[in-house]
XYZ file of N, CA, C and O in Angstrom:
756
model
N -1.724 -14.748 -6.044
C -0.506 -15.507 -5.923
C -0.055 -14.055 -4.367
O 0.728 -14.401 -3.696
N -0.791 -12.705 -5.618
C -0.226 -11.602 -4.202
C -0.533 -11.504 -2.615
O -0.386 -11.412 -2.141
N -2.675 -12.087 -2.662
C -2.944 -12.560 -0.945
C -1.869 -13.372 -0.503
O -1.849 -13.639 0.805
N -1.601 -15.218 -1.426
C -0.866 -15.974 -0.812
C 0.311 -15.084 0.038
O 0.520 -15.185 1.313
N 1.272 -13.505 -1.577
C 2.450 -13.588 -0.726
C 2.724 -12.718 0.364
O 3.580 -12.766 1.227
N 1.159 -12.160 0.694
C 0.346 -11.201 1.867
C 0.425 -12.006 3.344
O 1.231 -11.875 3.957
N 0.012 -13.302 3.430
C -0.457 -14.362 3.778
C 1.027 -14.242 4.934
O 1.412 -15.066 5.991
N 1.585 -14.862 3.275
C 3.242 -16.239 4.843
C 4.069 -14.786 4.223
O 5.334 -14.708 6.229
N 3.997 -13.977 4.372
C 4.287 -11.813 5.379
C 4.833 -11.857 6.364
O 5.245 -11.846 7.799
N 2.935 -11.975 6.604
C 1.947 -11.818 8.176
C 2.958 -13.473 8.946
O 2.584 -12.929 9.518
N 2.788 -14.234 7.977
C 3.194 -15.268 8.972
C 4.267 -15.179 9.741
O 4.932 -15.967 10.680
N 5.160 -14.987 8.328
C 6.517 -14.635 8.023
C 6.837 -13.614 9.861
O 7.496 -13.710 11.000
N 6.371 -12.370 10.292
C 6.372 -11.732 11.028
C 6.332 -11.764 11.826
O 6.784 -11.484 13.422
N 5.429 -12.767 12.478
C 4.175 -13.782 14.129
C 5.780 -14.336 13.882
O 6.207 -14.237 15.033
N 6.097 -15.534 13.728
C 7.633 -15.794 13.778
C 8.206 -15.526 14.288
O 9.066 -15.361 15.144
N 9.034 -13.945 13.174
C 9.970 -13.611 14.345
C 9.940 -13.245 14.987
O 9.877 -12.974 16.193
N 8.712 -12.488 15.691
C 7.715 -11.857 16.294
C 8.072 -13.088 17.623
O 8.496 -12.047 19.129
N 7.043 -14.312 17.662
C 7.203 -15.426 18.653
C 9.197 -15.546 19.364
O 9.491 -15.997 20.584
N 9.698 -15.161 18.170
C 11.054 -15.656 18.504
C 12.129 -15.208 19.142
O 12.929 -15.273 19.732
N 11.438 -14.054 19.272
C 11.843 -12.421 20.347
C 11.759 -13.308 21.285
O 12.313 -12.659 22.385
N 9.528 -13.604 21.440
C 9.793 -13.395 22.674
C 9.780 -14.800 23.570
O 9.749 -14.714 24.536
N 10.627 -16.195 22.575
C 10.833 -16.514 23.621
C 12.702 -16.773 23.350
O 13.120 -18.213 23.068
N 12.869 -15.728 23.839
C 14.984 -16.089 23.679
C 15.124 -16.834 24.898
O 16.745 -17.468 24.270
N 14.673 -17.190 25.703
C 14.729 -18.311 26.822
C 14.203 -19.168 26.626
O 14.762 -20.385 27.644
N 13.960 -19.803 25.218
C 13.270 -20.889 24.976
C 15.134 -22.024 24.449
O 15.692 -21.293 24.951
N 14.482 -23.499 24.538
C 15.467 -24.365 24.378
C 16.008 -24.000 23.129
O 15.218 -23.165 22.047
N 17.327 -24.204 22.785
C 17.946 -23.502 21.480
C 18.204 -24.640 20.359
O 16.981 -24.091 19.549
N 16.612 -25.792 20.907
C 16.272 -26.912 20.009
C 15.240 -25.726 19.412
O 14.684 -26.149 17.656
N 13.952 -25.284 19.955
C 12.736 -24.392 19.885
C 13.061 -23.222 19.157
O 13.246 -23.188 18.336
N 14.524 -22.868 19.544
C 15.379 -21.401 18.859
C 15.472 -21.527 17.128
O 14.976 -21.264 16.293
N 16.307 -22.440 17.084
C 16.462 -23.432 15.716
C 15.335 -24.156 14.659
O 15.023 -23.204 13.487
N 14.672 -24.475 15.479
C 13.431 -25.258 14.425
C 12.453 -24.115 14.057
O 11.996 -23.233 13.046
N 12.569 -22.347 14.670
C 11.086 -21.037 13.937
C 12.642 -20.519 13.045
O 11.869 -19.820 12.436
N 13.677 -20.683 13.890
C 14.047 -20.329 12.455
C 14.573 -20.692 11.342
O 14.479 -20.030 10.747
N 14.543 -22.064 11.386
C 14.134 -23.017 10.421
C 12.899 -22.405 9.420
O 13.072 -22.259 7.943
N 11.378 -22.775 9.842
C 10.201 -22.190 9.629
C 10.521 -20.454 8.803
O 9.531 -20.237 7.779
N 11.869 -19.918 10.045
C 11.431 -17.976 9.227
C 11.969 -18.121 7.615
O 11.673 -17.913 7.220
N 13.154 -19.212 7.631
C 14.316 -19.400 6.570
C 12.840 -20.495 5.197
O 13.185 -19.768 4.235
N 12.491 -20.665 5.177
C 11.626 -21.908 5.359
C 10.033 -20.415 3.996
O 10.035 -20.480 3.130
N 9.666 -19.775 5.034
C 9.249 -18.707 5.115
C 9.456 -18.211 3.557
O 8.948 -17.555 2.913
N 10.458 -17.125 4.361
C 11.291 -16.104 3.075
C 11.621 -16.787 1.564
O 11.486 -16.254 1.086
N 11.195 -18.114 1.443
C 12.076 -19.158 1.004
C 10.951 -19.466 -0.329
O 11.342 -18.082 -1.204
N 9.272 -19.627 0.159
C 8.673 -19.086 0.063
C 8.289 -17.526 -0.541
O 7.285 -17.904 -2.111
N 8.319 -17.149 0.123
C 8.011 -15.213 -0.159
C 8.898 -14.753 -1.378
O 8.344 -14.097 -2.807
N 9.932 -15.267 -1.834
C 10.923 -14.718 -3.091
C 10.823 -15.962 -4.014
O 10.821 -15.545 -4.504
N 10.317 -17.047 -4.042
C 9.518 -17.968 -5.181
C 8.266 -17.125 -5.725
O 7.754 -17.307 -6.835
N 7.279 -16.896 -4.408
C 6.381 -16.213 -4.790
C 6.303 -14.807 -5.355
O 5.700 -14.108 -6.671
N 7.192 -13.666 -4.947
C 7.547 -12.558 -5.942
C 8.639 -12.875 -6.855
O 7.946 -11.839 -8.652
N 9.050 -14.352 -7.419
C 9.506 -14.363 -8.740
C 8.122 -14.963 -9.935
O 8.269 -14.644 -10.832
N 7.272 -15.978 -9.111
C 6.446 -16.022 -10.236
C 5.940 -14.653 -10.665
O 5.014 -14.876 -11.800
N 4.868 -14.170 -8.898
C 4.755 -12.989 -9.651
C 4.989 -11.999 -10.296
O 4.129 -11.338 -12.207
N 6.460 -11.392 -10.809
C 6.951 -10.942 -11.676
C 6.745 -11.624 -12.732
O 6.464 -10.275 -14.162
N 7.631 -12.903 -12.880
C 6.961 -13.874 -14.609
C 5.434 -13.507 -14.810
O 5.443 -13.268 -16.486
N 4.326 -13.674 -14.174
C 2.565 -12.527 -14.425
C 2.790 -11.983 -15.016
O 1.950 -11.587 -16.001
N 2.995 -10.974 -14.524
C 3.443 -9.793 -14.688
C 4.388 -9.511 -15.932
O 3.170 -8.554 -17.410
N 4.834 -10.455 -16.423
C 5.665 -9.828 -17.267
C 4.788 -10.383 -19.160
O 5.175 -10.218 -20.119
N 4.114 -11.966 -18.573
C 3.880 -12.366 -20.045
C 2.048 -11.722 -20.158
O 2.324 -12.024 -21.297
N 1.943 -10.847 -19.902
C 1.105 -10.065 -20.303
C 1.541 -8.699 -20.110
O 2.034 -7.866 -19.567
N 0.792 -8.352 -21.274
C 2.335 -7.479 -22.045
C 0.899 -5.843 -21.444
O 1.058 -5.053 -21.320
N -0.424 -5.993 -21.203
C -0.963 -4.796 -20.942
C -1.235 -4.942 -19.440
O -0.763 -3.172 -19.157
N -0.958 -5.923 -18.869
C -0.743 -5.492 -17.255
C 0.793 -5.164 -16.986
O 0.601 -4.605 -16.182
N 1.615 -5.269 -17.993
C 2.819 -4.803 -17.858
C 2.582 -3.234 -18.465
O 3.479 -2.826 -17.524
N 2.408 -3.172 -19.163
C 2.468 -1.866 -19.769
C 1.782 -0.901 -17.932
O 2.364 0.475 -17.495
N 0.586 -1.587 -17.435
C -0.073 -0.580 -16.665
C 0.617 -0.113 -15.570
O 0.621 0.563 -14.731
N 1.480 -1.475 -14.851
C 2.195 -1.588 -13.562
C 3.758 -0.658 -13.761
O 3.844 0.084 -13.172
N 3.948 -0.567 -15.345
C 5.902 0.232 -15.593
C 4.785 1.175 -15.203
O 4.789 2.008 -14.828
N 3.334 2.054 -15.542
C 3.156 2.878 -15.741
C 3.257 4.087 -14.291
O 3.261 4.876 -13.478
N 2.333 2.574 -13.223
C 2.398 3.344 -11.792
C 2.954 2.530 -10.787
O 3.856 3.907 -10.582
N 4.367 1.803 -11.621
C 6.029 1.760 -10.667
C 6.270 3.312 -11.149
O 7.867 4.111 -10.354
N 6.259 4.176 -12.285
C 6.287 5.308 -12.411
C 6.591 6.848 -11.171
O 7.522 7.353 -11.843
N 5.814 6.833 -11.085
C 5.406 6.935 -9.721
C 6.714 6.251 -8.752
O 6.684 5.871 -8.037
N 7.387 7.740 -8.233
C 8.170 7.523 -6.952
C 7.676 7.629 -5.559
O 6.703 7.474 -5.511
N 7.738 5.943 -5.339
C 7.363 5.410 -3.878
C 6.099 4.629 -3.816
O 5.785 3.425 -3.014
N 6.032 4.110 -4.961
C 4.859 3.036 -6.290
C 6.353 1.861 -6.750
O 6.766 2.194 -7.351
N 6.125 1.342 -5.368
C 7.184 -0.468 -6.357
C 6.346 -0.713 -6.938
O 4.814 -1.356 -7.278
N 6.649 -2.209 -7.153
C 6.223 -2.958 -8.112
C 4.906 -4.764 -7.774
O 3.558 -4.562 -7.491
N 5.467 -4.692 -5.882
C 4.728 -4.991 -5.319
C 3.346 -3.883 -4.535
O 2.664 -4.884 -4.370
N 3.314 -2.809 -4.083
C 2.669 -1.518 -4.081
C 0.964 -2.608 -5.169
O -0.133 -1.608 -5.444
N 2.366 -1.387 -6.814
C 1.032 -1.578 -7.711
C 0.880 -3.607 -7.994
O -0.133 -3.168 -8.337
N 0.577 -4.165 -8.000
C 0.514 -5.414 -8.903
C -0.695 -5.404 -7.386
O -2.023 -6.182 -7.346
N -0.675 -4.747 -6.073
C -1.130 -5.757 -4.866
C -2.523 -4.593 -5.072
O -3.535 -5.284 -5.730
N -2.028 -3.192 -5.147
C -3.442 -2.490 -5.894
C -3.456 -3.274 -7.346
O -5.384 -2.915 -7.285
N -3.062 -3.037 -8.132
C -4.004 -4.269 -9.708
C -4.747 -4.997 -9.215
O -5.875 -5.134 -9.275
N -4.354 -6.401 -8.566
C -4.945 -7.687 -8.031
C -6.121 -7.084 -7.263
O -7.216 -7.882 -7.553
N -6.114 -5.969 -6.485
C -7.086 -5.219 -5.259
C -8.812 -4.902 -5.806
O -9.297 -5.563 -5.708
N -7.860 -3.853 -7.167
C -9.379 -3.521 -7.068
C -8.986 -3.725 -8.819
O -10.126 -3.260 -9.111
N -8.474 -4.591 -9.438
C -8.394 -4.381 -10.446
C -8.368 -3.177 -11.945
O -7.449 -2.534 -11.262
N -8.905 -3.117 -12.716
C -8.244 -2.257 -13.816
C -8.555 -1.138 -13.511
O -9.890 -0.476 -13.422
N -7.844 -0.342 -13.053
C -7.350 1.597 -12.452
C -8.607 1.454 -13.074
O -9.761 2.781 -13.401
N -8.776 1.886 -14.991
C -9.031 2.492 -16.268
C -10.646 2.658 -15.753
O -11.476 3.154 -16.834
N -11.414 1.727 -15.072
C -12.760 0.881 -14.964
C -12.783 2.037 -14.999
O -14.886 2.251 -14.537
N -12.424 3.323 -13.635
C -13.678 3.737 -12.545
C -14.060 4.824 -13.471
O -12.431 5.320 -14.485
N -14.821 5.779 -13.481
C -14.936 7.300 -15.130
C -14.591 8.240 -13.521
O -14.009 8.920 -14.905
N -14.708 8.245 -12.758
C -14.230 9.528 -12.606
C -13.070 8.838 -10.881
O -13.304 7.580 -9.957
N -12.025 9.589 -10.586
C -11.180 9.553 -10.175
C -12.121 9.350 -8.191
O -11.339 8.418 -6.823
N -12.575 9.798 -8.111
C -13.533 9.856 -6.553
C -13.932 8.480 -5.747
O -14.163 7.881 -5.599
N -14.740 7.807 -7.363
C -14.847 6.680 -7.232
C -13.994 5.812 -6.836
O -14.306 4.950 -5.716
N -12.834 5.709 -7.040
C -11.876 4.892 -7.242
C -11.321 5.002 -5.447
O -11.623 4.924 -4.794
N -10.989 6.093 -4.870
C -10.685 6.502 -3.846
C -11.848 5.924 -3.055
O -11.515 5.767 -1.481
N -13.544 5.705 -3.247
C -14.117 5.150 -2.433
C -14.191 3.855 -1.722
O -14.329 3.655 -1.314
N -14.151 3.483 -3.218
C -13.966 2.461 -3.702
C -12.905 1.064 -2.885
O -12.825 0.390 -2.655
N -11.905 2.521 -3.156
C -10.459 1.891 -2.191
C -10.449 2.349 -0.043
O -9.309 1.044 0.379
N -11.157 2.504 -0.396
C -11.853 3.307 1.146
C -10.786 4.433 1.846
O -9.790 4.003 3.598
N -10.107 5.186 1.330
C -9.231 6.287 1.358
C -10.048 7.894 1.466
O -9.457 8.952 1.081
N -10.888 7.743 0.897
C -11.518 9.263 0.881
C -11.988 9.257 2.162
O -12.690 9.100 2.995
N -11.939 10.781 2.580
C -12.933 11.599 3.493
C -13.482 11.945 4.290
O -15.113 11.551 2.960
N -13.990 11.176 5.535
C -15.459 11.243 5.606
C -15.542 12.272 6.949
O -14.927 11.659 7.774
N -16.773 13.066 6.909
C -16.815 13.458 7.350
C -18.487 12.804 8.346
O -18.506 12.059 8.186
N -17.598 12.900 9.974
C -18.947 12.303 10.684
C -19.929 13.898 11.549
O -18.861 14.768 12.384
N -21.065 14.335 11.493
C -21.680 15.244 11.211
C -23.185 14.412 12.125
O -23.738 13.161 11.286
N -24.082 15.008 12.581
C -25.401 14.809 13.127
C -26.040 16.463 13.687
O -25.697 16.402 15.272
N -26.789 16.746 13.398
C -27.298 18.040 13.285
C -26.761 19.644 13.169
O -25.407 19.114 13.091
N -26.417 19.683 14.904
C -25.258 21.073 15.202
C -24.988 20.202 16.306
O -23.995 21.101 16.707
N -25.213 18.777 16.748
C -24.788 19.594 18.033
C -23.141 17.800 17.956
O -22.322 18.145 18.601
N -23.539 17.794 17.386
C -22.469 16.622 16.579
C -21.677 16.817 15.331
O -21.583 16.552 13.820
N -19.760 17.099 15.784
C -19.034 17.659 14.363
C -17.253 17.377 14.767
O -17.098 17.733 15.227
N -17.334 15.456 14.856
C -16.435 15.075 14.853
C -14.986 15.207 13.565
O -15.423 15.782 12.263
N -13.709 15.136 13.939
C -13.693 15.068 12.747
C -13.094 14.399 11.436
O -13.813 13.258 11.492
N -12.972 14.572 10.521
C -12.627 14.546 9.327
C -12.212 12.887 9.121
O -10.958 13.162 9.200
N -12.299 12.199 8.856
C -11.808 10.904 8.917
C -11.522 10.027 8.306
O -12.443 10.191 7.169
N -10.677 9.222 7.626
C -10.786 8.008 6.470
C -11.585 7.310 6.730
O -12.202 6.420 6.971
N -12.728 6.956 5.208
C -14.550 5.656 5.070
C -13.107 4.759 5.481
O -14.346 3.891 6.144
N -12.415 4.109 5.924
C -11.455 3.106 5.438
C -12.728 1.961 5.628
O -13.183 0.334 6.080
N -13.454 1.583 4.048
C -14.802 0.777 4.297
C -14.520 -0.217 2.617
O -15.156 -1.094 2.795
N -13.039 0.173 1.834
C -12.722 -0.721 1.547
C -11.433 -1.659 1.600
O -11.936 -2.333 2.225
N -10.860 -1.948 0.417
C -10.541 -3.132 1.165
C -8.858 -2.745 1.641
O -8.007 -1.935 1.595
N -8.499 -3.644 3.313
C -7.423 -2.935 4.509
C -6.536 -3.461 3.407
O -5.539 -2.931 3.629
N -6.599 -3.927 3.191
C -5.191 -4.599 2.012
C -4.578 -3.262 1.046
O -2.951 -3.361 0.746
N -5.076 -3.094 0.495
C -5.205 -1.558 -0.294
C -4.285 -1.074 0.172
O -3.399 -0.536 -0.175
N -5.214 0.405 1.444
C -5.220 1.118 2.133
C -3.496 0.250 3.300
O -2.743 1.267 2.994
N -3.267 -0.196 3.517
C -1.768 -0.954 4.176
C -0.575 -0.602 2.583
O 0.480 -0.164 3.565
N -0.899 -1.453 1.539
C 0.271 -1.369 0.892
C 0.186 0.520 0.513
O 1.134 1.211 0.068
N -0.925 1.031 0.338
C -0.876 2.494 0.214
C -0.281 3.240 1.070
O 0.770 4.561 0.688
N -0.522 3.298 2.269
C -0.363 3.455 3.855
C 1.496 3.746 3.117
O 2.231 4.293 3.691
N 2.098 2.089 3.307
C 4.031 2.156 2.821
C 3.992 2.648 1.483
O 5.251 4.017 1.711
N 3.341 2.766 0.599
C 3.795 3.486 -0.735
C 3.742 4.835 0.054
O 4.903 5.899 -0.507
N 3.150 5.676 0.625
C 2.636 6.911 1.157
C 3.999 7.543 2.006
O 4.223 8.518 1.607
N 4.423 6.519 2.532
C 5.508 6.919 3.907
C 6.627 6.402 2.599
O 7.103 7.977 2.734
N 6.937 5.689 1.762
C 8.082 5.846 0.641
C 7.838 7.238 0.439
O 9.192 7.787 -0.414
N 6.887 7.476 -0.236
C 6.779 9.052 -1.009
C 6.945 10.228 -0.553
O 7.915 11.025 -1.319
N 6.796 10.093 0.406
C 7.038 11.483 1.325
C 8.617 11.872 1.621
O 8.647 12.833 1.961
N 9.492 10.478 1.384
C 10.275 10.600 1.806
C 11.587 10.966 0.350
O 12.300 11.483 0.238
N 11.038 10.161 -0.758
C 12.338 10.278 -1.799
C 11.100 11.381 -2.320
O 12.225 11.343 -3.992
N 9.433 11.306 -2.878
C 8.637 11.281 -3.907
C 9.318 13.399 -3.544
O 8.084 14.189 -2.928
N 9.843 14.759 -4.356
C 9.952 16.207 -4.175
C 8.554 16.223 -3.956
O 7.689 17.566 -2.943
N 6.884 16.180 -5.194
C 5.688 16.400 -4.676
C 5.642 15.972 -4.079
O 4.760 17.011 -3.591
N 4.989 15.148 -3.755
C 4.271 14.457 -2.194
C 5.240 14.883 -1.718
O 3.823 14.985 0.016
N 6.469 15.200 -0.552
C 7.051 15.957 0.199
C 6.708 17.179 0.068
O 6.232 17.670 1.399
N 6.671 17.675 -1.365
C 5.451 19.273 -0.770
C 4.296 19.329 -0.020
O 3.949 19.812 0.677
N 3.708 18.006 -0.424
C 2.321 18.332 -0.361
C 1.896 18.125 1.540
O 1.642 19.034 1.650
N 2.933 17.014 2.231
C 2.621 16.594 2.903
C 3.429 18.054 3.865
O 2.177 17.000 5.423
N 4.130 18.325 3.570
C 4.824 19.508 4.481
C 3.743 20.350 3.905
O 3.589 20.959 5.676
N 3.285 20.543 3.290
C 1.965 21.883 3.445
C 0.832 21.309 4.052
O 0.442 22.431 5.392
N 0.224 20.311 4.196
C -0.838 19.615 4.602
C -0.628 19.894 6.891
O -1.014 20.756 7.842
N 0.776 19.746 7.424
C 0.848 19.453 7.908
C 1.315 21.020 8.978
O 0.677 21.587 9.525
N 1.788 22.128 8.102
C 1.858 22.818 8.362
C 0.700 23.936 8.218
O 0.454 24.780 9.100
N -0.371 23.843 7.982
C -1.765 24.454 7.508
C -2.287 23.496 9.008
O -3.866 23.658 9.178
N -2.017 22.337 9.981
C -2.270 22.255 11.190
C -3.094 20.590 10.857
O -3.067 20.069 11.864
N -2.554 20.219 10.059
C -3.126 18.734 9.534
C -2.308 17.707 10.335
O -1.131 18.351 11.254
N -2.990 16.906 11.259
C -2.353 15.725 11.884
C -1.384 15.003 11.331
O -1.557 14.695 9.626
N -0.228 14.887 11.006
C 0.760 14.144 10.445
C 0.486 12.689 9.821
O 0.550 11.871 9.124
N -0.432 12.066 10.440
C -1.185 10.778 10.320
C -2.588 11.146 8.981
O -3.089 10.780 7.840
N -3.037 12.049 9.486
C -4.453 12.356 8.632
C -3.158 13.362 7.201
O -3.622 12.894 5.917
N -2.278 13.587 6.840
C -1.572 14.264 6.057
C -0.892 12.953 4.876
O -1.260 13.050 3.778
N -0.644 11.807 5.960
C 0.020 10.335 5.032
C -1.635 9.727 4.682
O -1.318 9.551 4.033
N -2.830 9.974 4.585
C -4.023 9.085 3.701
C -4.389 10.801 2.963
O -5.112 9.680 1.948
N -4.437 11.496 2.833
C -4.313 12.996 1.979
C -3.033 11.527 1.071
O -3.145 11.801 -0.203
N -2.153 11.732 1.253
C -0.866 10.971 0.126
C -1.208 10.119 -0.433
O -0.744 10.244 -1.300
N -1.935 8.452 0.057
C -2.200 7.640 -0.310
C -3.051 8.209 -0.687
O -3.110 7.651 -2.520
N -3.810 8.676 -0.782
C -5.274 8.800 -1.347
C -4.315 9.543 -2.625
O -4.786 9.253 -4.567
N -3.508 10.766 -2.379
C -3.221 11.254 -3.608
C -2.276 9.687 -4.924
O -2.504 10.628 -6.445
N -1.443 9.510 -3.984
C -1.801 8.182 -4.801
C -1.576 7.709 -5.510
O -1.811 7.054 -7.053
N -3.232 7.099 -5.558
C -3.772 6.404 -6.070
C -4.513 6.409 -7.141
O -4.257 6.237 -7.500
N -4.739 8.142 -6.520
C -5.772 8.967 -8.040
C -4.544 9.066 -8.694
O -4.268 9.063 -10.232
N -3.383 9.427 -8.219
C -2.017 9.362 -9.359
C -1.855 8.579 -10.674
O -1.688 7.995 -11.400
N -2.018 6.668 -9.685
C -1.972 5.575 -11.064
C -3.071 5.283 -11.573
O -2.757 5.424 -11.848
N -4.041 6.444 -10.580
C -5.062 5.819 -11.629
C -4.667 6.667 -12.821
O -5.145 6.448 -14.476
N -4.457 7.499 -13.080
C -3.757 8.594 -14.482
C -3.376 8.392 -14.426
O -3.304 8.653 -16.496
N -1.594 7.566 -14.454
C -0.879 7.088 -15.729
C -1.769 6.106 -16.432
O -1.674 6.373 -17.433
N -2.629 5.056 -15.594
C -3.474 4.467 -16.817
C -3.945 4.836 -17.985
O -4.000 4.263 -18.518
N -5.095 6.004 -16.647
C -6.376 6.252 -18.455
C -5.376 7.040 -19.692
O -5.700 7.360 -20.027
N -4.223 7.314 -18.490
C -3.628 8.660 -20.044
C -2.355 8.249 -20.908
O -2.158 8.291 -21.482
N -2.415 6.380 -20.290
C -1.554 5.720 -20.521
C 0.020 6.402 -21.292
O 0.539 6.502 -21.672
N 0.945 6.664 -20.081
C 1.538 7.509 -20.626
C 2.108 7.671 -18.379
O 2.248 7.609 -17.343
N 3.711 7.614 -18.886
C 4.396 7.616 -17.182
C 4.294 8.661 -16.694
O 4.225 9.939 -17.061
N 4.116 8.745 -15.232
C 4.692 10.352 -14.357
C 5.894 10.371 -14.043
O 6.998 10.815 -14.537
N 5.406 11.856 -14.394
C 6.335 13.420 -14.886
C 5.827 14.372 -13.637
O 5.652 14.858 -13.250
N 7.944 14.275 -12.854
C 7.380 15.664 -11.616
C 8.009 16.371 -11.962
O 7.420 17.149 -12.868
N 6.712 17.442 -10.962
C 6.696 18.958 -11.285
C 7.675 19.205 -11.349
O 8.987 19.101 -10.447
């Protein structure tokens, strides 16, 4: 359900861009694209309803998703996407394993004494998880005072804004694992 929804959202975005590109197209073509966008929107709503229904039928899953969404910045669809793509977050013995599996752990690029590049995100994990975490990090930096303080501190210490967002992505994933493992809602500091 989650992957199908993501595919339809991408398709709807492509159709909207196509509609903007074809402003001079005939009114019939314009209306046809509009109807396709409306149909995709209805299908996306139906899938979101099905996802919510599925989460509510499984008590264990509902509990884990509820814990994850207690973190400001993590919504239902973000939590469900991460849960469906990575599985039970409690199965990872350490948070480093989880962040490496998801592809949000830092990675240095060095070779001897001559090559010393900037540290970057490893990006070897699931791209869907990273995309959802990126959007969640943007929301968390805006609405979560704890994440906002961490982000501003990183930027003040000279980190690039994208690099600081990468750190927030990793922090959110670690927090999601922590609330699932401890079976407690997130409590802001």
